[in-house]
Amino acid sequence: MATGTALSETWARAAQTQADLSTTGAASEVQQVCFTGAWVSAIASSRSLVRLSPRDVDEALFTVLSPLSMDEADAVQNTSFERADAFRAGLLDGLPACLT
């Protein structure tokens, strides 16, 4: 789950580009994390053949909160609380929550 979560922020940037949304700045970063939560929610939905355990959701959140390298840690523009809130919004309310 951690690998997919790490990749999903890159996919979120690609989605922002395709939707002609900003891909830079603090608001963009929060939106990327929200998109990641929405992706996890879609996987966990009853329509998906994949089943997640609560541990998978915890792992995804931990990945969102943990920088992959020191360079990435310096680039993070939001607090862990802001990132956790964005992930939760996407997880619980889906993609529409990320577009407000």
mmCIF file of C-alpha atoms in Angstrom:
data_model
loop_
_atom_site.group_PDB
_atom_site.id
_atom_site.type_symbol
_atom_site.label_atom_id
_atom_site.label_comp_id
_atom_site.label_asym_id
_atom_site.label_seq_id
_atom_site.Cartn_x
_atom_site.Cartn_y
_atom_site.Cartn_z
ATOM 1 C CA MET A 1 0.000 0.000 0.000
ATOM 2 C CA ALA A 2 2.880 2.371 0.753
ATOM 3 C CA THR A 3 4.247 2.147 -2.777
ATOM 4 C CA GLY A 4 0.892 2.889 -4.369
ATOM 5 C CA THR A 5 0.371 5.792 -1.988
ATOM 6 C CA ALA A 6 3.765 7.269 -2.792
ATOM 7 C CA LEU A 7 3.029 6.979 -6.510
ATOM 8 C CA SER A 8 -0.464 8.401 -6.152
ATOM 9 C CA GLU A 9 0.851 11.889 -5.330
ATOM 10 C CA THR A 10 2.725 11.841 -8.637
ATOM 11 C CA TRP A 11 -0.465 10.720 -10.369
ATOM 12 C CA ALA A 12 -2.294 13.537 -8.554
ATOM 13 C CA ARG A 13 0.125 16.079 -10.037
ATOM 14 C CA ALA A 14 -0.555 14.606 -13.481
ATOM 15 C CA ALA A 15 -4.308 14.903 -12.862
ATOM 16 C CA GLN A 16 -3.852 18.530 -11.812
ATOM 17 C CA THR A 17 -1.937 19.207 -15.012
ATOM 18 C CA GLN A 18 -4.623 17.562 -17.152
ATOM 19 C CA ALA A 19 -7.352 19.535 -15.359
ATOM 20 C CA ASP A 20 -5.359 22.755 -15.811
ATOM 21 C CA LEU A 21 -4.992 23.166 -12.032
ATOM 22 C CA SER A 22 -1.909 24.547 -10.302
ATOM 23 C CA THR A 23 0.764 21.972 -9.477
ATOM 24 C CA THR A 24 2.856 24.257 -7.255
ATOM 25 C CA GLY A 25 2.349 25.836 -3.873
ATOM 26 C CA ALA A 26 0.868 24.808 -0.560
ATOM 27 C CA ALA A 27 -2.740 24.589 -1.793
ATOM 28 C CA SER A 28 -1.689 22.349 -4.660
ATOM 29 C CA GLU A 29 0.193 20.070 -2.285
ATOM 30 C CA VAL A 30 -2.859 19.704 -0.030
ATOM 31 C CA GLN A 31 -4.986 18.915 -3.081
ATOM 32 C CA GLN A 32 -2.520 16.185 -4.117
ATOM 33 C CA VAL A 33 -2.798 14.595 -0.667
ATOM 34 C CA CYS A 34 -6.597 14.845 -0.870
ATOM 35 C CA PHE A 35 -6.506 13.109 -4.271
ATOM 36 C CA THR A 36 -4.460 10.360 -2.621
ATOM 37 C CA GLY A 37 -7.155 9.914 0.039
ATOM 38 C CA ALA A 38 -9.809 9.781 -2.688
ATOM 39 C CA TRP A 39 -7.778 7.110 -4.494
ATOM 40 C CA VAL A 40 -7.586 4.999 -1.328
ATOM 41 C CA SER A 41 -11.329 5.495 -0.864
ATOM 42 C CA ALA A 42 -11.999 4.283 -4.410
ATOM 43 C CA ILE A 43 -9.937 1.174 -3.763
ATOM 44 C CA ALA A 44 -11.838 0.532 -0.538
ATOM 45 C CA SER A 45 -15.253 1.002 -2.152
ATOM 46 C CA SER A 46 -17.622 -1.901 -2.474
ATOM 47 C CA ARG A 47 -17.255 -1.704 -6.288
ATOM 48 C CA SER A 48 -13.559 -2.532 -6.111
ATOM 49 C CA LEU A 49 -12.351 -6.125 -6.216
ATOM 50 C CA VAL A 50 -9.513 -5.157 -3.880
ATOM 51 C CA ARG A 51 -10.202 -5.211 -0.156
ATOM 52 C CA LEU A 52 -8.285 -3.046 2.277
ATOM 53 C CA SER A 53 -7.743 -3.606 5.952
ATOM 54 C CA PRO A 54 -7.645 -0.770 8.493
ATOM 55 C CA ARG A 55 -3.889 -1.346 8.579
ATOM 56 C CA ASP A 56 -3.687 -0.501 4.856
ATOM 57 C CA VAL A 57 -5.364 2.852 5.481
ATOM 58 C CA ASP A 58 -2.958 3.515 8.374
ATOM 59 C CA GLU A 59 -0.023 2.665 6.107
ATOM 60 C CA ALA A 60 -1.297 5.030 3.416
ATOM 61 C CA LEU A 61 -1.652 7.859 5.936
ATOM 62 C CA PHE A 62 1.816 7.191 7.353
ATOM 63 C CA THR A 63 3.241 7.329 3.826
ATOM 64 C CA VAL A 64 1.523 10.668 3.155
ATOM 65 C CA LEU A 65 3.008 12.066 6.363
ATOM 66 C CA SER A 66 6.517 10.665 5.876
ATOM 67 C CA PRO A 67 8.890 12.337 3.411
ATOM 68 C CA LEU A 68 10.781 9.872 1.245
ATOM 69 C CA SER A 69 14.065 11.794 1.413
ATOM 70 C CA MET A 70 15.638 14.815 3.098
ATOM 71 C CA ASP A 71 15.216 16.805 -0.132
ATOM 72 C CA GLU A 72 11.522 16.017 -0.139
ATOM 73 C CA ALA A 73 11.251 16.939 3.568
ATOM 74 C CA ASP A 74 12.592 20.412 2.772
ATOM 75 C CA ALA A 75 10.063 20.791 -0.055
ATOM 76 C CA VAL A 76 6.942 19.956 2.016
ATOM 77 C CA GLN A 77 4.937 23.150 2.438
ATOM 78 C CA ASN A 78 2.148 21.962 4.736
ATOM 79 C CA THR A 79 2.059 20.721 8.299
ATOM 80 C CA SER A 80 1.369 17.090 9.078
ATOM 81 C CA PHE A 81 -2.006 18.152 10.460
ATOM 82 C CA GLU A 82 -2.941 19.852 7.174
ATOM 83 C CA ARG A 83 -1.804 16.816 5.194
ATOM 84 C CA ALA A 84 -3.717 14.424 7.481
ATOM 85 C CA ASP A 85 -6.869 16.558 7.189
ATOM 86 C CA ALA A 86 -6.582 16.598 3.391
ATOM 87 C CA PHE A 87 -6.071 12.822 3.260
ATOM 88 C CA ARG A 88 -9.079 12.296 5.530
ATOM 89 C CA ALA A 89 -11.258 14.601 3.415
ATOM 90 C CA GLY A 90 -10.420 12.644 0.274
ATOM 91 C CA LEU A 91 -10.834 9.313 2.041
ATOM 92 C CA LEU A 92 -14.216 10.109 3.563
ATOM 93 C CA ASP A 93 -15.745 12.455 0.990
ATOM 94 C CA GLY A 94 -14.044 11.379 -2.221
ATOM 95 C CA LEU A 95 -12.828 13.452 -5.138
ATOM 96 C CA PRO A 96 -15.423 16.255 -4.814
ATOM 97 C CA ALA A 97 -13.869 17.223 -1.455
ATOM 98 C CA CYS A 98 -10.555 17.803 -3.238
ATOM 99 C CA LEU A 99 -11.967 20.209 -5.788
ATOM 100 C CA THR A 100 -13.304 22.846 -3.395
#
